[in-house]
Coordinates of C-alpha atoms and ligand atoms in Angstrom, one line a residue:
M20 CA -24.1 79.0 288.7
N21 CA -27.9 78.4 288.3
A22 CA -29.9 75.4 289.1
T23 CA -29.8 74.2 285.5
D24 CA -26.2 73.7 285.6
Q25 CA -26.2 71.8 288.5
P26 CA -25.3 67.9 287.5
L27 CA -28.0 65.4 288.2
P28 CA -27.3 63.4 291.4
P29 CA -25.8 60.0 290.3
N30 CA -28.7 57.5 290.6
D31 CA -30.1 54.3 289.0
P32 CA -32.2 55.1 285.9
P33 CA -35.8 55.3 287.1
P34 CA -38.0 51.9 285.9
W35 CA -40.1 53.7 283.4
S36 CA -36.8 54.8 281.7
I37 CA -35.5 51.2 281.7
L38 CA -38.9 50.2 280.2
V39 CA -38.7 52.8 277.4
E40 CA -35.1 51.7 276.5
A41 CA -36.5 48.1 276.6
I42 CA -39.2 49.0 274.2
E43 CA -36.8 50.8 271.8
S44 CA -34.4 47.8 271.9
L45 CA -37.3 45.3 271.3
S46 CA -38.6 47.4 268.5
A47 CA -35.3 46.6 266.9
A48 CA -35.0 43.2 267.8
R49 CA -35.1 40.8 264.6
T50 CA -34.6 37.5 266.4
L51 CA -36.2 35.6 269.3
E52 CA -32.7 35.2 271.0
R53 CA -32.5 38.9 271.0
I54 CA -35.8 39.4 272.4
I55 CA -35.2 37.0 275.2
E56 CA -31.9 38.7 275.9
I57 CA -33.4 42.1 276.1
V58 CA -36.5 40.8 278.4
R59 CA -34.4 38.9 280.9
I60 CA -32.3 41.9 281.7
A61 CA -34.9 44.4 281.5
A62 CA -37.5 42.5 283.6
R63 CA -35.3 42.2 286.4
D64 CA -33.9 46.0 286.3
I65 CA -37.7 47.1 286.0
S66 CA -39.0 44.9 288.8
G67 CA -36.0 45.1 291.0
A68 CA -36.6 41.4 291.6
D69 CA -34.2 38.9 292.7
G70 CA -34.6 36.6 289.7
V71 CA -36.8 36.6 286.4
T72 CA -37.6 33.9 283.8
F73 CA -38.7 34.0 280.2
V74 CA -41.1 31.1 279.5
L75 CA -42.1 30.1 276.1
R76 CA -45.2 28.1 275.5
D77 CA -44.4 24.9 273.5
G78 CA -47.7 23.1 272.9
D79 CA -49.1 21.9 276.3
L80 CA -45.8 22.7 277.9
C81 CA -44.1 25.6 279.5
H82 CA -40.5 25.9 278.4
Y83 CA -38.3 28.0 280.9
V84 CA -36.1 29.0 278.0
D85 CA -33.9 31.8 280.0
E86 CA -33.4 33.3 283.5
N87 CA -31.7 35.9 285.3
A88 CA -31.6 35.3 289.0
I89 CA -29.3 35.3 292.2
S90 CA -29.3 31.5 292.0
P91 CA -30.5 28.9 289.4
L92 CA -34.1 28.5 288.8
W93 CA -35.4 26.2 286.1
K94 CA -33.7 27.3 282.9
G95 CA -33.9 24.8 280.1
Q96 CA -36.8 22.8 281.9
K97 CA -40.3 22.1 280.6
F98 CA -43.4 21.6 282.7
P99 CA -47.0 20.8 281.8
M100 CA -49.1 23.9 281.5
S101 CA -51.5 22.6 284.3
A102 CA -48.4 22.2 286.6
C103 CA -46.8 25.4 286.6
I104 CA -47.7 29.2 287.5
S105 CA -46.7 30.3 283.9
G106 CA -49.2 27.8 282.5
W107 CA -51.7 29.2 284.8
A108 CA -51.0 32.7 283.6
M109 CA -51.2 31.8 280.1
L110 CA -54.2 29.7 280.3
N111 CA -56.0 32.4 282.5
K112 CA -54.9 35.1 280.3
R113 CA -54.0 37.1 283.4
T114 CA -50.9 38.0 285.5
A115 CA -50.7 36.0 288.6
V116 CA -49.5 37.9 291.8
I117 CA -48.4 35.7 294.5
P118 CA -47.1 37.1 297.7
D119 CA -46.2 33.9 299.5
I120 CA -45.8 30.9 297.4
Y121 CA -46.2 28.4 300.2
V122 CA -49.8 29.3 300.8
D123 CA -51.0 29.4 297.1
P124 CA -52.6 26.3 295.7
R125 CA -51.5 27.1 292.2
I126 CA -47.8 26.7 293.1
P127 CA -46.2 23.2 292.6
Q128 CA -44.3 23.7 296.0
D129 CA -41.8 20.7 295.2
A130 CA -40.6 22.7 292.2
Y131 CA -40.0 25.7 294.4
R132 CA -38.4 24.2 297.4
P133 CA -34.9 24.1 296.1
T134 CA -35.0 27.8 295.0
F135 CA -34.8 31.0 296.9
V136 CA -38.3 32.1 295.8
K137 CA -40.8 33.3 298.3
S138 CA -43.2 35.5 296.2
L139 CA -43.6 36.2 292.5
I140 CA -45.4 37.9 289.6
M141 CA -46.1 36.2 286.3
A142 CA -47.3 38.1 283.4
P143 CA -48.6 36.4 280.3
V144 CA -47.3 37.8 276.9
R145 CA -49.8 38.6 274.3
V146 CA -52.8 38.3 276.7
E147 CA -55.6 37.5 274.0
D148 CA -53.8 34.4 273.0
P149 CA -50.6 33.9 275.3
L150 CA -47.6 32.6 273.7
A151 CA -45.1 33.3 276.4
A152 CA -44.9 34.5 280.0
I153 CA -42.5 36.9 282.1
G154 CA -42.0 36.0 285.7
A155 CA -40.2 37.9 288.5
Y156 CA -39.3 36.4 291.9
W157 CA -38.4 37.6 295.1
A158 CA -36.3 35.9 298.0
D159 CA -38.6 37.5 300.6
H160 CA -42.3 37.9 301.1
H161 CA -43.0 40.7 298.8
L162 CA -46.5 42.0 297.8
P163 CA -45.8 43.6 294.4
N164 CA -47.7 46.8 294.2
A165 CA -49.7 47.9 291.0
H166 CA -47.1 49.8 289.7
E167 CA -44.7 47.0 289.6
T168 CA -47.3 44.8 288.0
A169 CA -48.1 47.3 285.3
L170 CA -44.5 47.8 284.5
L171 CA -43.9 44.0 284.0
E172 CA -47.4 43.9 282.0
S173 CA -46.1 46.8 279.8
L174 CA -42.8 44.9 279.1
A175 CA -44.9 41.7 278.4
R176 CA -47.0 43.9 275.9
A177 CA -43.8 45.3 274.1
T178 CA -42.4 41.8 274.0
A179 CA -45.7 40.4 272.3
I180 CA -45.4 43.1 269.6
S181 CA -41.6 42.4 269.2
L182 CA -42.2 38.6 268.9
A183 CA -45.0 39.2 266.3
N184 CA -42.6 41.3 264.4
V185 CA -40.0 38.6 264.4
S186 CA -42.6 36.1 263.2
L187 CA -43.7 38.6 260.7
E188 CA -40.2 39.2 259.5
S189 CA -39.3 35.4 259.3
S190 CA -42.4 34.5 257.6
L191 CA -41.7 37.4 255.2
R192 CA -38.1 36.3 254.8
A193 CA -39.3 32.8 254.1
A194 CA -41.8 34.4 251.7
T195 CA -39.2 36.3 250.0
A196 CA -36.9 33.2 249.7
Q197 CA -39.7 31.3 248.3
A198 CA -40.3 34.1 245.8
V199 CA -36.7 34.2 244.9
T200 CA -36.6 30.4 244.4
Q201 CA -39.7 30.6 242.4
A202 CA -38.4 33.4 240.3
E203 CA -35.3 31.4 239.8
E204 CA -37.4 28.4 238.7
I205 CA -39.4 30.5 236.4
R206 CA -36.1 31.9 234.9
T207 CA -34.8 28.4 234.4
A208 CA -38.0 27.2 232.8
Y209 CA -38.3 30.4 230.5
A210 CA -34.6 29.8 229.5
E211 CA -35.5 26.1 228.7
V212 CA -38.7 27.1 226.6
K213 CA -36.5 29.7 224.7
R214 CA -33.7 27.2 224.2
E215 CA -36.5 24.7 223.0
A216 CA -38.1 27.3 220.8
M217 CA -34.7 28.2 219.2
Q218 CA -34.0 24.6 218.6
R219 CA -37.3 24.2 217.1
Q220 CA -36.9 27.2 214.9
Q221 CA -33.4 25.9 213.8
T222 CA -35.0 22.5 213.0
E223 CA -37.8 24.3 211.0
E224 CA -35.4 26.3 209.2
Q225 CA -33.4 23.4 208.3
L226 CA -36.6 21.7 207.2
R227 CA -37.6 24.6 205.3
Q228 CA -34.1 24.9 203.6
S229 CA -34.2 21.0 202.7
Q230 CA -37.8 21.4 201.5
K231 CA -36.6 24.5 199.2
M232 CA -33.7 22.5 198.0
E233 CA -36.0 19.4 197.2
A234 CA -38.3 21.5 195.3
I235 CA -35.6 23.2 193.3
G236 CA -34.2 19.8 192.7
Q237 CA -37.6 18.4 191.3
L238 CA -38.0 21.5 189.3
T239 CA -34.5 21.4 187.8
G240 CA -34.7 17.6 187.5
G241 CA -37.7 17.5 185.4
M242 CA -36.5 20.5 183.3
A243 CA -33.1 19.0 182.8
H244 CA -34.8 15.6 181.8
D245 CA -37.0 17.4 179.1
F246 CA -34.1 19.5 178.0
N247 CA -32.0 16.5 177.6
N248 CA -34.5 15.2 175.1
L249 CA -34.5 18.3 173.1
L250 CA -30.8 18.4 173.3
S251 CA -30.5 14.8 171.9
V252 CA -32.5 15.9 168.9
I253 CA -30.6 18.9 168.5
I254 CA -27.1 17.2 168.8
G255 CA -28.4 14.2 166.8
N256 CA -29.5 16.5 163.9
L257 CA -26.3 18.6 164.1
D258 CA -24.3 15.5 163.9
L259 CA -26.2 14.3 160.8
L260 CA -25.8 17.8 159.2
L261 CA -22.2 17.8 159.9
T262 CA -21.6 14.5 158.3
E263 CA -23.5 15.3 155.2
K264 CA -22.2 18.7 154.8
E265 CA -18.7 17.8 155.5
N266 CA -17.3 19.9 152.7
D267 CA -19.3 23.1 153.1
P268 CA -17.0 25.4 155.2
T269 CA -20.0 27.7 156.2
T270 CA -22.2 24.7 157.4
R271 CA -19.3 23.4 159.0
E272 CA -18.5 26.5 161.1
L273 CA -22.1 27.4 162.0
A274 CA -23.2 23.9 162.8
G275 CA -19.8 23.5 164.8
H276 CA -20.7 26.5 166.9
A277 CA -24.2 25.3 167.3
L278 CA -22.9 21.8 168.3
E279 CA -20.6 23.4 170.8
A280 CA -23.2 25.4 172.4
A281 CA -25.5 22.3 172.7
L282 CA -22.8 20.2 174.1
R283 CA -22.2 22.8 176.6
G284 CA -25.8 22.7 177.3
A285 CA -25.7 19.1 177.8
D286 CA -23.0 19.5 180.3
L287 CA -24.9 22.0 182.1
I288 CA -28.0 19.6 182.3
R289 CA -25.8 16.8 183.4
R290 CA -24.6 19.0 186.5
L291 CA -28.3 19.9 187.1
L292 CA -29.1 16.3 187.1
A293 CA -26.4 16.0 189.6
F294 CA -28.0 18.5 191.8
A295 CA -31.4 16.8 191.3
R296 CA -29.8 13.5 192.7
R297 CA -30.7 11.9 189.2
Q298 CA -27.2 11.5 187.7
P299 CA -26.3 7.7 187.0
L300 CA -23.9 6.7 189.7
Q301 CA -21.4 3.9 190.0
P302 CA -20.8 3.3 193.4
R303 CA -17.7 1.1 194.5
R304 CA -16.0 0.2 197.5
V305 CA -13.5 3.0 198.3
D306 CA -10.8 3.6 200.5
V307 CA -11.3 7.5 201.3
N308 CA -7.9 8.1 202.6
E309 CA -6.3 6.7 199.4
L310 CA -8.6 8.5 197.2
V311 CA -7.9 11.7 199.0
R312 CA -3.9 11.1 198.8
K313 CA -3.9 10.6 195.2
L314 CA -6.1 13.7 194.6
A315 CA -4.0 15.9 196.7
T316 CA -1.1 15.8 194.5
L317 CA -3.1 16.7 191.4
M318 CA -4.8 19.5 193.6
Q319 CA -1.4 21.0 194.6
R320 CA -0.6 21.3 190.9
M321 CA -4.2 22.6 190.1
L322 CA -4.0 25.2 192.8
G323 CA -0.6 26.5 192.5
E324 CA 2.1 27.4 194.7
H325 CA 0.6 30.0 196.7
I326 CA -1.7 27.7 198.3
K327 CA -0.4 25.0 200.4
V328 CA -2.3 21.6 200.5
E329 CA -2.1 19.9 203.8
L330 CA -3.6 16.4 204.7
D331 CA -4.6 15.1 208.1
L332 CA -5.9 11.7 207.4
S333 CA -6.8 9.6 210.3
S334 CA -5.9 5.9 210.2
D335 CA -8.6 3.2 209.9
V336 CA -11.2 5.5 208.3
W337 CA -14.1 3.5 207.4
T338 CA -14.6 2.1 203.8
V339 CA -17.5 3.9 202.0
I340 CA -19.5 2.8 198.9
V341 CA -19.6 5.7 196.7
D342 CA -18.8 6.8 193.1
P343 CA -15.2 7.5 193.3
A344 CA -15.1 9.7 190.1
Q345 CA -17.8 11.9 191.6
L346 CA -16.2 12.1 195.0
E347 CA -13.0 13.3 193.2
T348 CA -14.9 15.8 191.3
S349 CA -16.8 17.0 194.4
L350 CA -13.6 17.5 196.3
A351 CA -12.1 19.2 193.1
N352 CA -15.2 21.7 193.2
L353 CA -14.4 22.4 196.9
A354 CA -10.7 22.9 196.2
T355 CA -11.5 25.3 193.2
N356 CA -13.8 27.3 195.6
A357 CA -11.2 27.5 198.1
R358 CA -8.6 28.7 195.8
D359 CA -11.1 31.3 194.6
A360 CA -11.6 32.5 198.3
M361 CA -7.8 32.9 198.7
P362 CA -6.5 35.0 195.9
Q363 CA -3.6 36.1 198.1
G364 CA -2.8 32.5 198.9
G365 CA -3.3 30.3 201.9
R366 CA -3.8 26.9 203.2
L367 CA -6.1 24.1 202.1
R368 CA -6.4 21.3 204.6
I369 CA -8.2 18.1 203.8
A370 CA -8.8 15.7 206.8
T371 CA -10.6 12.4 207.4
A372 CA -12.1 10.9 210.3
N373 CA -14.8 8.5 211.5
R374 CA -17.8 10.1 212.7
Y375 CA -21.1 9.0 214.5
L376 CA -24.0 11.3 213.5
D377 CA -26.5 10.7 216.6
E378 CA -30.2 10.8 217.0
D379 CA -30.1 14.2 218.2
Y380 CA -28.1 15.5 215.1
A381 CA -30.5 13.6 212.8
A382 CA -33.3 15.1 214.6
R383 CA -32.1 18.6 214.0
H384 CA -30.9 18.1 210.4
A385 CA -33.5 17.2 207.9
E386 CA -32.8 14.1 205.8
V387 CA -30.0 12.8 208.1
I388 CA -30.2 9.3 209.4
A389 CA -28.3 8.5 212.6
G390 CA -25.3 6.2 212.1
D391 CA -21.6 5.9 211.2
Y392 CA -20.1 8.1 208.5
A393 CA -16.7 8.5 207.2
M394 CA -16.0 12.4 207.2
I395 CA -13.8 14.4 204.9
E396 CA -13.5 17.8 205.9
V397 CA -11.9 20.6 203.5
T398 CA -10.9 23.7 205.2
D399 CA -9.5 27.0 203.7
T400 CA -8.1 30.1 205.1
G401 CA -9.9 32.2 202.9
M402 CA -12.5 35.3 203.0
G403 CA -15.2 33.1 204.4
I404 CA -19.0 33.4 203.4
P405 CA -21.1 36.1 204.8
G406 CA -23.8 34.7 207.2
H407 CA -26.7 36.0 205.1
L408 CA -25.5 34.1 202.1
I409 CA -24.7 30.8 203.7
G410 CA -28.0 29.4 203.3
R411 CA -27.9 29.8 199.7
I412 CA -24.7 28.5 198.5
F413 CA -25.8 25.1 197.6
E414 CA -28.7 26.6 195.5
P415 CA -28.1 26.1 191.8
F416 CA -26.8 29.2 190.0
F417 CA -25.9 30.9 193.1
T418 CA -22.7 32.4 192.5
T419 CA -20.9 35.6 193.9
K420 CA -18.4 35.3 191.1
A421 CA -18.0 37.3 188.0
Q422 CA -20.4 36.0 185.2
D423 CA -17.7 34.3 183.1
K424 CA -16.1 32.9 186.3
G425 CA -18.7 30.8 188.1
T426 CA -22.0 29.2 187.0
G427 CA -22.9 28.4 190.6
L428 CA -23.4 24.9 190.0
G429 CA -20.2 23.6 191.6
L430 CA -21.7 23.3 195.3
S431 CA -25.0 22.1 193.9
M432 CA -23.5 19.1 192.4
V433 CA -21.5 18.3 195.4
F434 CA -24.8 18.7 197.4
G435 CA -26.9 16.5 195.2
F436 CA -24.1 13.9 194.7
I437 CA -23.6 13.6 198.6
K438 CA -27.3 13.3 199.1
Q439 CA -27.8 10.7 196.5
S440 CA -25.0 8.7 197.8
G441 CA -26.9 8.7 201.3
G442 CA -24.7 11.2 202.8
H443 CA -24.8 14.8 204.4
I444 CA -22.9 17.8 204.0
N445 CA -22.6 20.9 206.2
V446 CA -20.5 24.1 206.0
Y447 CA -18.9 26.4 208.8
S448 CA -17.6 29.7 207.7
E449 CA -16.1 32.8 209.5
E450 CA -15.7 35.9 207.4
G451 CA -12.0 36.8 207.3
V452 CA -10.9 33.5 208.8
G453 CA -11.9 30.6 206.4
T454 CA -14.5 28.0 205.5
T455 CA -14.9 24.3 206.3
F456 CA -17.0 22.1 204.4
R457 CA -17.7 18.5 205.8
L458 CA -18.7 15.7 203.7
Y459 CA -20.2 12.6 205.5
V460 CA -20.4 9.4 203.5
P461 CA -22.3 6.4 205.2
R462 CA -20.0 3.7 206.4
A463 CA -20.1 0.6 204.1
L464 CA -22.1 -2.0 206.2
D465 CA -21.3 -5.5 204.6
E466 CA -17.6 -5.5 204.5
A467 CA -17.4 -8.7 202.2
Q468 CA -19.8 -7.5 199.3
E469 CA -19.0 -5.2 196.6
P470 CA -21.9 -3.3 195.3
V471 CA -23.6 -3.7 192.0
A472 CA -23.7 -0.9 189.9
V473 CA -27.0 0.8 190.2
P474 CA -28.6 0.6 186.7
E475 CA -29.5 3.9 185.1
K476 CA -33.1 4.8 186.2
N477 CA -35.7 4.9 183.6
A478 CA -33.4 3.0 181.2
A479 CA -35.7 0.1 180.9
I480 CA -39.0 1.5 181.2
G481 CA -42.1 0.4 179.1
K482 CA -43.7 2.6 176.6
G483 CA -47.3 1.3 176.8
E484 CA -46.4 -1.7 174.8
V485 CA -48.9 -4.8 175.3
V486 CA -47.3 -7.7 177.1
L487 CA -49.0 -11.0 177.4
I488 CA -48.1 -13.1 180.5
A489 CA -48.5 -16.9 180.2
E490 CA -48.0 -18.3 183.6
D491 CA -49.9 -21.0 185.3
N492 CA -49.0 -19.8 188.8
A493 CA -51.5 -17.2 189.7
E494 CA -49.4 -15.6 192.3
V495 CA -46.3 -15.4 190.3
R496 CA -48.4 -14.2 187.3
R497 CA -50.0 -11.5 189.6
V498 CA -46.5 -10.2 190.7
A499 CA -45.1 -10.2 187.2
A500 CA -48.4 -8.2 186.0
M501 CA -48.0 -5.8 188.7
Q502 CA -44.3 -5.1 188.0
L503 CA -45.0 -4.9 184.3
T504 CA -47.8 -2.4 184.7
S505 CA -45.5 -0.3 187.1
L506 CA -42.9 -0.4 184.5
G507 CA -45.3 1.1 182.0
Y508 CA -46.5 -1.8 180.0
R509 CA -50.2 -2.9 179.2
V510 CA -50.7 -6.3 180.5
L511 CA -52.7 -9.4 179.5
E512 CA -52.8 -12.5 181.4
A513 CA -53.3 -16.2 180.7
G514 CA -53.2 -19.2 182.8
D515 CA -52.5 -21.8 180.0
V516 CA -51.5 -22.2 176.5
S517 CA -54.9 -22.2 174.8
T518 CA -56.0 -19.0 176.9
A519 CA -52.7 -17.4 175.8
I520 CA -53.5 -18.3 172.1
R521 CA -56.8 -16.9 172.2
A522 CA -55.5 -13.6 173.8
L523 CA -53.1 -13.5 170.9
E524 CA -55.8 -14.0 168.3
N525 CA -58.1 -11.3 169.8
N526 CA -55.4 -8.6 170.9
H527 CA -52.5 -6.9 169.5
V528 CA -49.5 -8.2 171.4
D529 CA -46.0 -6.7 171.4
L530 CA -44.4 -9.4 173.7
L531 CA -45.2 -12.7 175.0
L532 CA -43.7 -13.5 178.3
T533 CA -44.3 -17.1 178.9
D534 CA -43.4 -19.7 181.5
I535 CA -41.8 -22.8 180.1
I536 CA -43.5 -25.5 182.2
M537 CA -47.3 -25.1 181.8
P538 CA -50.0 -27.6 182.4
G539 CA -52.4 -29.4 180.1
G540 CA -49.7 -31.1 178.2
R541 CA -48.5 -28.1 176.4
S542 CA -45.2 -26.3 177.4
G543 CA -44.3 -22.7 176.9
Y544 CA -42.1 -23.9 173.9
D545 CA -45.2 -25.2 172.1
L546 CA -46.8 -21.9 172.8
A547 CA -44.0 -20.0 171.4
H548 CA -43.6 -22.3 168.4
A549 CA -47.3 -21.7 167.6
A550 CA -47.1 -18.0 168.1
L551 CA -44.0 -17.4 166.1
A552 CA -45.6 -19.4 163.1
R553 CA -48.5 -17.1 163.2
W554 CA -47.1 -13.7 164.3
P555 CA -43.6 -13.6 163.2
A556 CA -43.0 -10.1 164.6
L557 CA -44.0 -11.1 168.1
R558 CA -41.3 -10.7 170.6
I559 CA -41.0 -13.4 173.1
V560 CA -39.2 -13.8 176.4
L561 CA -39.0 -17.2 178.1
T562 CA -39.1 -17.6 181.9
S563 CA -38.2 -20.6 183.7
G564 CA -37.3 -21.8 187.4
F565 CA -35.3 -24.7 186.0
P566 CA -32.0 -24.0 184.3
D567 CA -32.3 -27.4 182.4
A568 CA -35.8 -27.0 181.3
M569 CA -34.9 -27.0 177.6
G570 CA -37.0 -30.0 176.8
K571 CA -37.0 -31.4 173.4
D572 CA -37.8 -28.1 171.5
G573 CA -34.8 -26.3 173.4
P574 CA -32.3 -26.1 170.5
A575 CA -34.9 -24.8 168.1
L576 CA -35.9 -22.0 170.5
A577 CA -32.3 -21.5 171.9
K578 CA -32.0 -18.0 170.5
L579 CA -35.1 -16.7 172.4
P580 CA -34.1 -14.6 175.5
M581 CA -34.5 -16.6 178.9
L582 CA -35.3 -15.0 182.2
N583 CA -34.4 -17.3 184.9
K584 CA -36.7 -17.2 188.2
P585 CA -36.6 -15.8 190.6
Y586 CA -36.0 -12.4 188.8
R587 CA -36.2 -8.9 190.0
K588 CA -38.0 -6.2 188.4
D589 CA -34.9 -4.5 187.1
D590 CA -34.0 -7.9 185.4
L591 CA -37.4 -8.2 183.9
A592 CA -37.3 -4.5 182.8
R593 CA -34.1 -4.9 181.0
A594 CA -34.9 -8.4 179.5
L595 CA -38.2 -6.8 178.0
R596 CA -36.4 -3.7 176.7
L597 CA -33.8 -5.9 174.9
A598 CA -36.4 -8.0 173.3
L599 CA -38.6 -5.3 172.2
D600 CA -35.9 -2.9 171.1
G601 CA -33.9 -5.7 169.2
P602 CA -34.9 -7.4 166.1
P603 CA -37.7 -9.9 165.7
P604 CA -36.8 -13.5 166.8
D605 CA -36.7 -14.9 163.2
Q606 CA -34.3 -12.3 162.1
A607 CA -31.9 -12.8 165.2
P608 CA -28.4 -13.6 164.7
Ligands
LIG4 N1 -14.6 28.0 200.2 C1 -15.5 29.1 200.0 N2 -15.1 30.3 200.6 C2 -15.8 31.4 200.4 N3 -17.1 31.3 199.6 C3 -17.4 30.3 199.0 C4 -16.5 29.0 199.2 N4 -17.2 28.0 198.5 C5 -18.1 28.5 198.1 N5 -18.3 29.9 198.2 C6 -19.5 30.8 197.7 O1 -20.5 29.9 197.4 C7 -20.9 30.2 196.1 C8 -21.3 29.2 195.3 O2 -20.2 28.1 194.9 P1 -20.4 27.2 193.8 O3 -19.2 26.4 193.7 O4 -21.6 26.5 193.9 O5 -20.4 28.2 192.6 P2 -19.2 28.9 191.9 O6 -18.0 28.5 192.5 O7 -19.7 30.5 192.2 O8 -19.3 28.6 190.3 P3 -18.9 27.1 189.8 O9 -18.6 26.5 190.9 O10 -20.1 26.8 189.1 O11 -17.9 27.6 189.0 C9 -19.7 30.9 195.5 O12 -19.9 31.9 194.4 C10 -19.0 31.5 196.9 O13 -19.8 33.0 196.9
LIG5 MG1 -17.5 26.5 192.6

């Protein structure tokens, strides 16, 4: 057995070895609690003292946070910096070595009297700017040697580094947590921005789509109007030809074909006008459920047995004001499309419900006004519409059907009609699953009132004829003149009978619109009399605010048309058109 094989004698590890171990542990410590724990054990082992304390600086106080001693010292207590030895060590940035506490003036002896302490060393932690101190205490008079002091100071230095690490780490942790929060905030903000951008894009797309439809509508509307005039001439002449050459079989056949084609053209134009929102409508108060119920029977017959028509009508659906015939045609168009999408059969479901389209929805859909709507939903279990085509299905002439199968005007008509009725239409479709169309028709507001049929636009418009207004009330005259100008008439004005006669003498006038009660002793009747005597072809319309203003000349002029005040522009337009297009007054029946 040689010397190296000899076991080392059992012995306490030397202080420097304990110090090295403590430094290792401190370098791994991640919390203040752990540092205190290490120090309170190591400090006592290294120094061989009867007690140690760990003191933290807390502003102007020394906080005796922990201790390890033969009997209690000051654990948990705080003392002013100026009144304790740890305060002295920290303030003076050096270690205090006190062999006999009872002769040292720096020691508050009252605080020490109850304790075992007779001598001590107090080493500051982080000498350049102390933030803690480590104290070692002996129960007898002990003059710590330089070796012991150096060991304790080394432990204090390692503690300072460890404390710095912990604070660095905790501030790092705080910074990391902050960075994570910020990243989270940025992510949320980014998601919000992205969502907004998408919504804006959607709204813009909607707007672009509706502008496109509007443009196509204007174009087709304008064209349809011109074509209608051409077709009127063609159809009119063909009619004449057919009556005149009734007995010529060749003419009959050829003109018959031509007429058929022209009538088909007229039908096409009618549908284009519907798309352009310019078809004459006859809105009436309509019970949507009743209309759908009646139509469903017809539909079932039209669609055939392989398609099952189902109804899901919610009770109390709001009444709407809409052209019932056109609504039926629209639903029939949707049903026909559904049938074509389900060649192998399937289900067609029509549901009704009340819906409130809110401001948010209105903001996202061009032309939609927020409010109450009766909704009619038509769903099929057909092939669906591919995503890239769905934006085009309402365009006129867009069809995926064979040339002789579809014109591509069915949905255009529905679209134009619903829009013209103040409503809204949308579509949801999934390929291979089916398609849902929803028609929203505005709820009728005034439950009591039946709407008046809207007169066909453009029907009573002037053609540049000259109208003389004889009216003493300048304001009434001005309004009438404006209405007439906007209706397409040329207007002359007179405030009394003699001015009116002068105007008739100096101008060509097609129609005289005269008030009955006039100033200066001469009435509108007098004016009409005088005018007719000299210009028998002149058309005359009388106006009056008094239903019984017939006066003495009444009977003689009874056959002249009378427009009661207050009248609306449409009334004026109709009265003038009737008078201008009818026979002169003297030939009137
Ligand atoms: N329910 C539906 N399922 C699947 N596709 C549909 C449906 N409704 C419409 N479509 C598609 O929209 C296109 C346009 O429909 P629209 O009714 O306007 O014209 P069409 O049916 O082709 O012809 P028309 O109605 O003039 O006879 C159709 O060709 C079809 O591709
Ligand atoms: Mg169709």
